[in-house]
Amino acid sequence: MRVRWAAATHPGRRRASNEDAFCARPDLGLFVVADGMGGHVAGEIASRLAVDTIERVVASGECCPPDSRNCTLPERRLQEGFERAAQAIGEETARNPRLRGMATTASAVLLSSSASALAHVGDSRVYLWRDGILQQLTHDHSWVAEQVTLGLLSLAEARQHPWRNVVTRALSASDPPMVELSPLHLQGGDRLLVSSDGLHGVITDARIAAVLGAADDPERTCQQLIDDANGAGGPDNITTLILEIDVP
Ligand code: CA
């Protein structure tokens, strides 16, 4: 598979540190964004540990055993990477009690010419832009998203809600992660965006679609999205990772 990609991260305008982390390994087909939580040092450690562990597991070719879900090999590799990332966070927390409570989101894309896959935990997102239409491929594992599904909050209310940052799933020391896995069927011309909530929490999907549709190169597109988020106040760390599928 041939892809063009770019990634950018920025602390935003109100935070001194950046608890987001990403990895881009086009040689493995692996792209990951993680958004750490737990106070700034702990959050930075959690997201970096998760990204590095997922990268190492995918590079090693290890995968979890097949189960009743009939997952493809790339999905099982990502599942293994996410489980081992949570274990690594647990081990680090046990070694250093000051890090107790640290956790991270993770959204990962693993491309291969036979079967591509997506894995996700938390409220970072993967979007697909195809033929002018933007589709959010991941579900937010967040309290506000659950309230929207139940019909108790509107999307507009969810964006403003004081609990909008509360995630219901994460990679952490406490439980084995409930990983959302799905196959990815890509076409030439598709664009994927992996982002932390410092982007999609402040920029509307309509604006994201317009920027992705402007057919600029991936570097400039990443930078434009970060500029937009900072222009909207930049309340949180912002990470954007863009993949442009040339030949699937
Ligand atoms: Ca965030």
Coordinates of N, CA and C and ligand atoms in Angstrom, one line a residue:
M1 N 0.8 -1.2 0.0 CA 0.0 0.0 0.0 C 0.9 1.3 0.0
R2 N 0.5 2.2 -0.8 CA 1.3 3.5 -0.9 C 0.5 4.6 -0.2
V3 N 1.2 5.2 0.8 CA 0.5 6.3 1.5 C 1.4 7.5 1.6
R4 N 0.8 8.7 1.7 CA 1.5 9.9 2.1 C 1.0 10.2 3.5
W5 N 1.9 10.7 4.3 CA 1.4 10.9 5.7 C 2.1 12.1 6.3
A6 N 1.5 12.7 7.3 CA 2.2 13.7 8.1 C 1.5 13.7 9.5
A7 N 2.2 14.2 10.4 CA 1.7 14.3 11.8 C 2.2 15.6 12.5
A8 N 1.5 16.2 13.4 CA 1.9 17.3 14.1 C 1.2 17.3 15.5
T9 N 2.0 17.8 16.4 CA 1.4 17.9 17.8 C 1.8 19.3 18.4
H10 N 0.9 19.8 19.2 CA 1.1 21.2 19.7 C 0.5 21.2 21.1
P11 N 1.1 21.9 22.1 CA 0.5 21.9 23.5 C -0.8 22.7 23.6
G12 N -1.1 23.5 22.5 CA -2.2 24.4 22.7 C -1.8 25.7 23.3
R13 N -2.8 26.5 23.6 CA -2.5 27.9 24.1 C -2.6 28.0 25.6
R14 N -3.2 27.0 26.3 CA -3.4 27.2 27.7 C -2.6 26.2 28.6
R15 N -1.9 25.2 28.0 CA -1.2 24.2 28.8 C 0.3 24.3 28.5
A16 N 1.0 24.2 29.6 CA 2.5 24.3 29.5 C 3.1 23.0 28.9
S17 N 2.5 21.8 29.2 CA 3.0 20.6 28.7 C 2.1 19.9 27.7
N18 N 2.7 18.9 27.0 CA 1.9 18.2 26.0 C 1.9 16.7 26.4
E19 N 0.7 16.3 26.8 CA 0.5 14.9 27.2 C 0.1 14.0 26.1
D20 N 0.0 14.5 24.9 CA -0.3 13.7 23.7 C 1.0 13.0 23.2
A21 N 0.8 11.9 22.6 CA 2.0 11.3 21.9 C 1.5 10.6 20.6
F22 N 2.4 10.5 19.7 CA 2.0 9.8 18.4 C 3.2 9.0 17.9
C23 N 2.9 8.0 17.1 CA 3.9 7.3 16.4 C 3.5 7.1 14.9
A24 N 4.5 7.2 14.0 CA 4.2 7.0 12.6 C 5.3 6.0 12.1
R25 N 5.0 4.8 11.8 CA 5.9 3.8 11.3 C 5.4 3.3 9.9
P26 N 5.6 4.1 8.9 CA 5.1 3.7 7.6 C 5.6 2.4 7.1
D27 N 6.9 2.0 7.6 CA 7.4 0.7 7.2 C 6.6 -0.4 7.8
L28 N 5.9 -0.2 8.9 CA 5.1 -1.2 9.5 C 3.6 -1.0 9.1
G29 N 3.3 0.1 8.6 CA 1.9 0.5 8.3 C 1.2 1.0 9.5
L30 N 2.0 1.3 10.6 CA 1.4 1.6 11.9 C 1.4 3.1 12.2
F31 N 0.2 3.6 12.6 CA 0.1 5.0 13.0 C -0.8 5.1 14.2
V32 N -0.3 5.8 15.3 CA -1.0 5.8 16.6 C -1.0 7.2 17.2
V33 N -2.2 7.6 17.8 CA -2.2 8.8 18.6 C -2.7 8.4 19.9
A34 N -2.1 8.9 21.0 CA -2.5 8.7 22.4 C -2.6 10.0 23.1
D35 N -3.5 10.1 24.1 CA -3.8 11.3 24.8 C -3.7 10.9 26.3
G36 N -2.7 11.3 27.0 CA -2.5 10.8 28.4 C -3.2 11.6 29.4
M37 N -3.5 11.0 30.5 CA -4.3 11.6 31.6 C -3.6 11.3 32.9
G38 N -3.8 12.1 33.9 CA -3.3 11.8 35.3 C -2.4 12.8 35.8
G39 N -2.5 14.0 35.4 CA -1.5 15.0 35.8 C -0.3 15.0 34.8
H40 N 0.3 16.2 34.6 CA 1.1 16.3 33.4 C 2.2 15.3 33.3
V41 N 3.0 15.1 34.3 CA 4.1 14.1 34.2 C 3.6 12.7 33.9
A42 N 2.6 12.3 34.7 CA 2.0 11.0 34.6 C 1.3 10.8 33.2
G43 N 0.6 11.9 32.7 CA -0.1 11.8 31.4 C 0.9 11.6 30.3
E44 N 2.1 12.4 30.4 CA 3.1 12.2 29.4 C 3.7 10.8 29.3
I45 N 3.9 10.3 30.6 CA 4.5 8.9 30.6 C 3.5 7.9 30.1
A46 N 2.2 8.0 30.4 CA 1.2 7.0 30.0 C 1.1 7.0 28.5
S47 N 1.0 8.2 27.9 CA 0.8 8.2 26.4 C 2.0 7.7 25.7
R48 N 3.2 8.1 26.2 CA 4.5 7.7 25.5 C 4.7 6.2 25.7
L49 N 4.4 5.6 26.9 CA 4.5 4.2 27.1 C 3.6 3.4 26.3
A50 N 2.4 3.9 26.1 CA 1.4 3.2 25.3 C 1.8 3.1 23.8
V51 N 2.2 4.3 23.3 CA 2.6 4.4 21.9 C 3.9 3.5 21.6
D52 N 4.8 3.6 22.5 CA 6.1 2.8 22.3 C 5.8 1.3 22.5
T53 N 4.9 0.9 23.4 CA 4.6 -0.5 23.5 C 3.9 -1.1 22.3
I54 N 2.9 -0.3 21.8 CA 2.1 -0.8 20.7 C 3.1 -0.9 19.5
E55 N 4.0 0.1 19.3 CA 4.9 0.0 18.2 C 5.8 -1.2 18.3
R56 N 6.3 -1.5 19.6 CA 7.2 -2.6 19.7 C 6.5 -3.9 19.5
V57 N 5.3 -4.1 19.9 CA 4.6 -5.3 19.7 C 4.3 -5.6 18.2
V58 N 3.8 -4.5 17.6 CA 3.5 -4.6 16.1 C 4.8 -5.0 15.3
A59 N 5.9 -4.3 15.7 CA 7.2 -4.6 15.0 C 7.6 -6.0 15.2
S60 N 7.3 -6.6 16.4 CA 7.8 -7.9 16.7 C 6.9 -9.0 16.0
G61 N 5.8 -8.6 15.5 CA 4.9 -9.6 14.8 C 4.0 -10.4 15.7
E62 N 4.1 -10.1 17.1 CA 3.3 -10.9 18.0 C 1.8 -10.5 17.8
C63 N 1.0 -11.4 18.2 CA -0.5 -11.1 18.1 C -1.2 -12.0 19.2
C64 N -2.4 -11.5 19.6 CA -3.1 -12.3 20.5 C -3.8 -13.5 19.8
P65 N -4.1 -14.6 20.5 CA -4.7 -15.8 19.9 C -6.0 -15.5 19.3
P66 N -6.4 -16.2 18.3 CA -7.8 -16.0 17.7 C -8.9 -16.2 18.8
D67 N -10.0 -15.5 18.7 CA -11.1 -15.7 19.6 C -12.4 -15.7 18.8
S68 N -13.5 -15.7 19.5 CA -14.8 -15.8 18.9 C -15.1 -14.7 17.9
R69 N -14.3 -13.6 18.0 CA -14.7 -12.4 17.2 C -14.2 -12.5 15.7
N70 N -13.5 -13.6 15.4 CA -13.0 -13.8 14.0 C -12.2 -12.6 13.5
C71 N -11.3 -12.1 14.4 CA -10.5 -10.9 14.0 C -9.4 -11.3 13.0
T72 N -9.1 -10.3 12.2 CA -8.0 -10.5 11.2 C -6.7 -10.4 12.0
L73 N -5.6 -10.8 11.3 CA -4.3 -10.7 11.9 C -3.9 -9.3 12.3
P74 N -4.1 -8.3 11.5 CA -3.8 -6.9 11.9 C -4.6 -6.5 13.2
E75 N -5.8 -6.9 13.2 CA -6.6 -6.6 14.4 C -6.0 -7.3 15.7
R76 N -5.6 -8.5 15.5 CA -5.0 -9.3 16.7 C -3.7 -8.7 17.1
R77 N -2.9 -8.2 16.1 CA -1.7 -7.5 16.5 C -2.0 -6.3 17.3
L78 N -2.9 -5.5 16.9 CA -3.3 -4.3 17.6 C -3.8 -4.6 19.0
Q79 N -4.7 -5.6 19.1 CA -5.2 -6.1 20.4 C -4.1 -6.4 21.3
E80 N -3.1 -7.2 20.8 CA -2.0 -7.6 21.7 C -1.2 -6.3 22.1
G81 N -1.0 -5.4 21.2 CA -0.3 -4.2 21.5 C -1.0 -3.3 22.6
F82 N -2.3 -3.2 22.5 CA -3.1 -2.5 23.4 C -3.1 -3.1 24.8
E83 N -3.2 -4.5 24.8 CA -3.2 -5.2 26.1 C -1.8 -5.0 26.8
R84 N -0.8 -5.2 26.0 CA 0.6 -5.0 26.6 C 0.9 -3.6 27.0
A85 N 0.3 -2.6 26.3 CA 0.4 -1.2 26.7 C -0.2 -1.0 28.1
A86 N -1.4 -1.6 28.3 CA -2.0 -1.4 29.6 C -1.2 -2.1 30.7
Q87 N -0.6 -3.3 30.4 CA 0.3 -4.0 31.3 C 1.5 -3.1 31.7
A88 N 2.0 -2.5 30.7 CA 3.2 -1.6 30.9 C 2.9 -0.5 31.8
I89 N 1.7 0.1 31.6 CA 1.2 1.2 32.5 C 1.1 0.7 33.9
G90 N 0.5 -0.5 34.0 CA 0.3 -1.1 35.4 C 1.7 -1.3 36.0
E91 N 2.6 -1.8 35.3 CA 4.0 -2.1 35.9 C 4.7 -0.8 36.3
E92 N 4.5 0.2 35.5 CA 5.2 1.5 35.8 C 4.5 2.1 37.0
T93 N 3.2 2.0 37.1 CA 2.5 2.6 38.3 C 2.9 1.8 39.5
A94 N 3.1 0.5 39.5 CA 3.5 -0.3 40.6 C 4.9 0.1 41.1
R95 N 5.8 0.4 40.1 CA 7.1 0.9 40.5 C 7.1 2.3 41.1
N96 N 6.2 3.1 40.6 CA 6.3 4.5 41.0 C 4.9 5.0 41.4
P97 N 4.6 4.9 42.7 CA 3.2 5.2 43.2 C 2.7 6.6 42.9
R98 N 3.7 7.5 42.7 CA 3.3 8.9 42.3 C 2.5 8.9 41.0
L99 N 2.7 7.9 40.2 CA 2.0 7.9 38.9 C 0.7 7.2 38.9
R100 N 0.2 6.8 40.2 CA -1.0 6.1 40.3 C -2.2 6.9 39.6
G101 N -3.0 6.2 38.9 CA -4.1 6.8 38.2 C -3.8 7.2 36.8
M102 N -2.6 7.1 36.4 CA -2.3 7.5 35.0 C -3.0 6.6 34.0
A103 N -3.4 7.2 32.9 CA -4.1 6.4 31.9 C -3.9 7.1 30.5
T104 N -4.3 6.5 29.5 CA -4.2 7.2 28.2 C -5.3 6.6 27.2
T105 N -5.7 7.4 26.3 CA -6.5 7.0 25.2 C -5.5 6.4 24.2
A106 N -6.0 5.6 23.2 CA -5.1 5.3 22.0 C -6.0 5.0 20.9
S107 N -5.6 5.5 19.7 CA -6.3 5.2 18.4 C -5.2 4.8 17.5
A108 N -5.3 3.6 16.9 CA -4.3 3.1 16.0 C -4.8 2.6 14.7
V109 N -4.1 2.8 13.6 CA -4.4 2.3 12.3 C -3.2 1.4 11.9
L110 N -3.5 0.2 11.4 CA -2.5 -0.7 10.9 C -2.8 -1.1 9.5
L111 N -2.0 -0.6 8.6 CA -2.3 -0.8 7.1 C -1.6 -2.0 6.6
S112 N -2.3 -2.8 5.8 CA -1.6 -3.8 5.1 C -2.3 -4.0 3.8
S113 N -1.7 -4.5 2.8 CA -2.4 -4.7 1.5 C -3.4 -5.8 1.5
S114 N -3.3 -6.7 2.5 CA -4.3 -7.8 2.5 C -5.5 -7.3 3.4
A115 N -5.2 -6.8 4.6 CA -6.3 -6.4 5.5 C -5.8 -5.3 6.4
S116 N -6.4 -4.2 6.4 CA -6.1 -3.1 7.3 C -7.0 -3.1 8.5
A117 N -6.6 -2.5 9.6 CA -7.4 -2.5 10.8 C -7.2 -1.3 11.6
L118 N -8.2 -1.1 12.5 CA -8.2 0.0 13.4 C -8.5 -0.5 14.8
A119 N -7.8 0.1 15.8 CA -8.1 -0.2 17.2 C -8.2 1.1 18.0
H120 N -9.0 1.0 19.0 CA -9.4 2.3 19.6 C -9.9 2.1 21.1
V121 N -9.4 3.0 21.9 CA -9.9 3.1 23.3 C -9.9 4.5 23.7
G122 N -11.0 5.1 24.2 CA -11.0 6.4 24.7 C -11.7 7.4 23.8
D123 N -11.3 8.7 23.9 CA -12.0 9.7 23.1 C -11.2 10.4 22.0
S124 N -10.0 9.8 21.7 CA -9.3 10.2 20.5 C -10.2 9.7 19.3
R125 N -9.9 10.1 18.1 CA -10.8 9.7 17.0 C -10.0 9.3 15.8
V126 N -10.7 8.4 14.9 CA -10.2 8.2 13.6 C -11.3 8.6 12.7
Y127 N -11.1 9.5 11.7 CA -12.0 9.9 10.7 C -11.6 9.4 9.3
L128 N -12.6 9.1 8.5 CA -12.3 8.8 7.1 C -12.9 9.9 6.2
W129 N -12.2 10.5 5.4 CA -12.7 11.4 4.4 C -12.6 10.7 3.0
R130 N -13.8 10.5 2.4 CA -13.9 9.8 1.1 C -14.9 10.6 0.2
D131 N -14.5 11.0 -1.0 CA -15.4 11.6 -1.9 C -16.1 12.8 -1.3
G132 N -15.4 13.6 -0.5 CA -16.1 14.8 0.0 C -16.9 14.6 1.3
I133 N -17.0 13.3 1.7 CA -17.8 13.0 2.9 C -16.9 12.6 4.1
L134 N -17.1 13.2 5.3 CA -16.3 12.8 6.4 C -17.1 11.9 7.3
Q135 N -16.5 10.8 7.7 CA -17.2 9.8 8.6 C -16.3 9.6 9.8
Q136 N -16.8 9.6 11.0 CA -16.1 9.2 12.2 C -16.1 7.7 12.3
L137 N -15.0 7.1 12.2 CA -14.9 5.6 12.3 C -14.9 5.1 13.7
T138 N -14.5 5.8 14.7 CA -14.4 5.4 16.0 C -15.6 5.9 16.8
H139 N -16.0 5.2 17.9 CA -17.0 5.7 18.8 C -16.2 6.3 20.0
D140 N -16.7 7.5 20.5 CA -16.0 8.0 21.7 C -16.4 7.2 22.9
H141 N -15.4 6.7 23.6 CA -15.7 6.0 24.9 C -15.7 7.1 26.0
S142 N -16.8 7.9 26.0 CA -16.8 9.0 27.0 C -18.2 9.1 27.6
W143 N -18.3 9.7 28.7 CA -19.5 9.9 29.4 C -20.5 10.7 28.6
V144 N -20.1 11.8 28.0 CA -21.0 12.6 27.2 C -21.5 11.8 26.0
A145 N -20.6 11.0 25.3 CA -21.1 10.2 24.1 C -22.2 9.2 24.6
E146 N -22.0 8.6 25.7 CA -23.1 7.7 26.2 C -24.4 8.5 26.4
Q147 N -24.3 9.7 27.0 CA -25.5 10.5 27.2 C -26.2 10.8 25.9
V148 N -25.4 11.1 24.9 CA -25.9 11.5 23.5 C -26.7 10.2 23.0
T149 N -26.0 9.0 23.1 CA -26.6 7.8 22.6 C -28.0 7.5 23.3
L150 N -28.0 7.9 24.6 CA -29.3 7.6 25.4 C -30.3 8.7 25.1
G151 N -29.9 9.7 24.3 CA -30.9 10.8 24.0 C -31.0 11.8 25.2
L152 N -30.1 11.8 26.1 CA -30.1 12.7 27.3 C -29.4 14.0 27.1
L153 N -28.5 14.0 26.1 CA -27.7 15.3 25.8 C -27.7 15.4 24.2
S154 N -27.8 16.7 23.8 CA -27.6 16.9 22.3 C -26.1 17.0 22.1
L155 N -25.7 16.9 20.8 CA -24.3 17.0 20.4 C -23.7 18.3 20.9
A156 N -24.5 19.4 20.7 CA -24.1 20.7 21.1 C -23.9 20.8 22.6
E157 N -24.8 20.2 23.4 CA -24.7 20.2 24.8 C -23.4 19.4 25.3
A158 N -23.2 18.3 24.6 CA -22.1 17.4 24.9 C -20.7 18.2 24.7
R159 N -20.7 19.0 23.7 CA -19.4 19.8 23.4 C -19.1 20.8 24.5
Q160 N -20.2 21.3 25.2 CA -20.0 22.3 26.3 C -20.0 21.7 27.7
H161 N -20.3 20.4 27.8 CA -20.6 19.9 29.1 C -19.3 19.9 30.0
P162 N -19.4 20.2 31.3 CA -18.2 20.2 32.1 C -17.6 18.8 32.3
W163 N -18.3 17.7 32.0 CA -17.8 16.4 32.1 C -17.3 15.9 30.7
R164 N -17.2 16.7 29.7 CA -16.9 16.3 28.4 C -15.5 15.5 28.3
N165 N -14.6 15.7 29.3 CA -13.3 15.0 29.2 C -13.3 13.7 29.9
V166 N -14.5 13.3 30.5 CA -14.5 12.0 31.3 C -14.6 10.9 30.3
V167 N -13.6 10.0 30.3 CA -13.6 8.9 29.4 C -14.1 7.6 30.2
T168 N -14.8 6.7 29.5 CA -15.3 5.5 30.1 C -14.4 4.3 29.8
R169 N -13.5 4.4 28.9 CA -12.5 3.4 28.6 C -11.2 4.1 28.4
A170 N -10.1 3.4 28.9 CA -8.7 3.9 28.7 C -7.8 2.8 28.9
L171 N -6.5 3.0 28.5 CA -5.5 2.1 28.8 C -4.9 2.5 30.2
S172 N -5.1 1.6 31.1 CA -4.7 2.0 32.5 C -4.3 0.7 33.3
A173 N -3.8 1.0 34.5 CA -3.4 -0.2 35.4 C -4.6 -1.0 35.8
S174 N -5.8 -0.4 35.8 CA -6.9 -1.1 36.6 C -7.5 -2.3 35.9
D175 N -7.8 -2.3 34.7 CA -8.5 -3.4 34.1 C -7.9 -3.7 32.7
P176 N -8.0 -5.0 32.2 CA -7.6 -5.2 30.8 C -8.5 -4.3 29.9
P177 N -7.9 -3.8 28.9 CA -8.6 -2.8 28.1 C -9.7 -3.4 27.2
M178 N -10.9 -2.7 27.1 CA -11.9 -3.2 26.2 C -11.6 -2.4 24.9
V179 N -11.0 -3.1 24.0 CA -10.5 -2.5 22.8 C -11.6 -2.6 21.7
E180 N -11.9 -1.5 21.0 CA -12.8 -1.5 19.9 C -11.9 -1.8 18.7
L181 N -12.2 -2.9 18.0 CA -11.4 -3.3 16.8 C -12.3 -3.3 15.6
S182 N -11.8 -2.9 14.5 CA -12.6 -3.0 13.3 C -11.7 -3.1 12.0
P183 N -12.2 -3.8 11.0 CA -11.4 -3.9 9.8 C -11.6 -2.5 9.1
L184 N -10.6 -2.2 8.2 CA -10.6 -1.0 7.5 C -10.5 -1.3 6.0
H185 N -11.5 -0.9 5.2 CA -11.5 -1.2 3.8 C -11.2 0.1 3.1
L186 N -10.0 0.3 2.6 CA -9.6 1.6 2.0 C -9.5 1.6 0.5
Q187 N -9.7 2.8 -0.1 CA -9.6 3.0 -1.5 C -8.6 4.1 -1.8
G188 N -8.1 4.1 -3.0 CA -7.2 5.2 -3.5 C -8.0 6.5 -3.3
G189 N -7.3 7.5 -2.8 CA -7.9 8.8 -2.6 C -8.5 9.1 -1.2
D190 N -8.6 8.0 -0.4 CA -9.1 8.1 0.9 C -8.1 8.9 1.8
R191 N -8.7 9.7 2.7 CA -7.8 10.3 3.7 C -8.3 9.9 5.1
L192 N -7.3 9.5 5.9 CA -7.6 9.2 7.3 C -7.1 10.3 8.2
L193 N -7.8 10.7 9.2 CA -7.3 11.6 10.2 C -7.4 10.9 11.6
V194 N -6.3 10.9 12.3 CA -6.3 10.4 13.7 C -6.0 11.7 14.5
S195 N -6.9 11.9 15.5 CA -6.8 13.2 16.3 C -7.1 13.0 17.7
S196 N -6.4 13.9 18.5 CA -6.8 13.9 20.0 C -7.9 14.9 20.1
D197 N -8.6 14.9 21.3 CA -9.8 15.8 21.5 C -9.4 17.3 21.5
G198 N -8.1 17.6 21.6 CA -7.8 19.0 21.5 C -8.1 19.6 20.1
L199 N -8.3 18.7 19.2 CA -8.7 19.1 17.8 C -10.2 19.0 17.7
H200 N -10.8 17.8 17.8 CA -12.2 17.6 17.5 C -13.1 18.1 18.6
G201 N -12.5 18.4 19.8 CA -13.3 19.0 20.8 C -13.6 20.5 20.6
V202 N -12.8 21.1 19.7 CA -13.0 22.6 19.5 C -13.4 22.9 18.0
I203 N -13.0 22.0 17.1 CA -13.3 22.2 15.7 C -14.4 21.3 15.2
T204 N -15.4 21.9 14.5 CA -16.5 21.1 14.1 C -16.1 20.1 13.0
D205 N -16.9 19.0 12.9 CA -16.7 18.1 11.8 C -16.8 18.7 10.4
A206 N -17.7 19.7 10.3 CA -17.8 20.4 9.0 C -16.5 21.1 8.6
R207 N -15.9 21.7 9.6 CA -14.6 22.4 9.3 C -13.5 21.4 9.0
I208 N -13.5 20.3 9.8 CA -12.5 19.3 9.5 C -12.6 18.7 8.1
A209 N -13.9 18.5 7.7 CA -14.1 18.0 6.3 C -13.6 19.0 5.3
A210 N -13.9 20.3 5.5 CA -13.4 21.3 4.6 C -11.9 21.3 4.5
V211 N -11.2 21.2 5.6 CA -9.8 21.3 5.5 C -9.2 20.0 4.9
L212 N -9.8 18.9 5.2 CA -9.3 17.6 4.6 C -9.6 17.6 3.1
G213 N -10.7 18.3 2.7 CA -11.1 18.3 1.3 C -10.4 19.3 0.4
A214 N -9.6 20.2 1.1 CA -8.9 21.2 0.3 C -7.7 20.7 -0.5
A215 N -7.4 19.4 -0.4 CA -6.4 18.7 -1.2 C -5.1 19.3 -1.2
D216 N -4.7 19.9 0.0 CA -3.4 20.4 0.2 C -2.5 19.2 0.6
D217 N -1.2 19.4 0.7 CA -0.4 18.3 1.1 C -0.6 18.0 2.6
P218 N -0.3 16.7 3.0 CA -0.7 16.3 4.4 C 0.0 17.2 5.5
E219 N 1.2 17.7 5.2 CA 1.9 18.5 6.3 C 1.1 19.8 6.5
R220 N 0.7 20.4 5.4 CA 0.0 21.7 5.5 C -1.4 21.5 6.1
T221 N -2.0 20.4 5.7 CA -3.3 20.1 6.3 C -3.2 19.9 7.8
C222 N -2.2 19.1 8.3 CA -2.0 19.0 9.7 C -1.9 20.3 10.4
Q223 N -1.0 21.2 9.8 CA -0.8 22.5 10.4 C -2.0 23.3 10.4
Q224 N -2.8 23.3 9.3 CA -4.0 24.1 9.3 C -5.0 23.7 10.4
L225 N -5.1 22.4 10.6 CA -6.0 21.9 11.7 C -5.5 22.4 13.1
I226 N -4.2 22.3 13.3 CA -3.7 22.8 14.6 C -3.9 24.3 14.7
D227 N -3.6 25.1 13.6 CA -3.9 26.5 13.6 C -5.3 26.8 14.0
D228 N -6.2 26.0 13.4 CA -7.7 26.3 13.6 C -8.0 26.0 15.1
A229 N -7.5 24.9 15.7 CA -7.7 24.6 17.1 C -7.2 25.7 18.0
N230 N -6.0 26.2 17.7 CA -5.4 27.3 18.5 C -6.2 28.6 18.3
G231 N -6.7 28.8 17.1 CA -7.5 29.9 16.8 C -8.8 29.9 17.6
A232 N -9.3 28.7 17.9 CA -10.5 28.6 18.7 C -10.2 28.6 20.2
G233 N -9.0 29.0 20.5 CA -8.6 29.1 22.0 C -7.6 28.1 22.4
G234 N -7.4 27.0 21.7 CA -6.4 26.0 22.0 C -6.4 25.6 23.5
P235 N -7.6 25.1 24.0 CA -7.7 24.8 25.4 C -6.9 23.5 25.8
D236 N -6.6 22.7 24.9 CA -6.0 21.4 25.2 C -4.9 21.1 24.2
N237 N -4.1 20.1 24.5 CA -3.0 19.6 23.6 C -3.7 19.1 22.3
I238 N -3.1 19.3 21.2 CA -3.7 19.0 19.9 C -2.7 18.1 19.1
T239 N -3.2 17.0 18.6 CA -2.5 16.1 17.8 C -3.3 15.8 16.5
T240 N -2.6 15.9 15.4 CA -3.3 15.5 14.1 C -2.3 14.6 13.3
L241 N -2.9 13.5 12.8 CA -2.1 12.6 12.0 C -2.9 12.3 10.8
I242 N -2.3 12.5 9.6 CA -3.1 12.4 8.4 C -2.5 11.3 7.5
L243 N -3.3 10.4 6.9 CA -2.8 9.4 6.0 C -3.6 9.6 4.7
E244 N -2.9 9.7 3.6 CA -3.5 9.8 2.3 C -3.2 8.5 1.5
I245 N -4.3 7.8 1.2 CA -4.1 6.5 0.6 C -3.9 6.7 -0.9
D246 N -2.8 6.4 -1.4 CA -2.5 6.6 -2.9 C -2.9 5.3 -3.6
V247 N -2.3 4.2 -3.3 CA -2.7 2.9 -3.9 C -3.0 2.0 -2.7
P248 N -4.3 1.4 -2.6 CA -4.6 0.6 -1.5 C -4.0 -0.8 -1.6
Ligands
CA1 CA -6.9 15.8 25.5

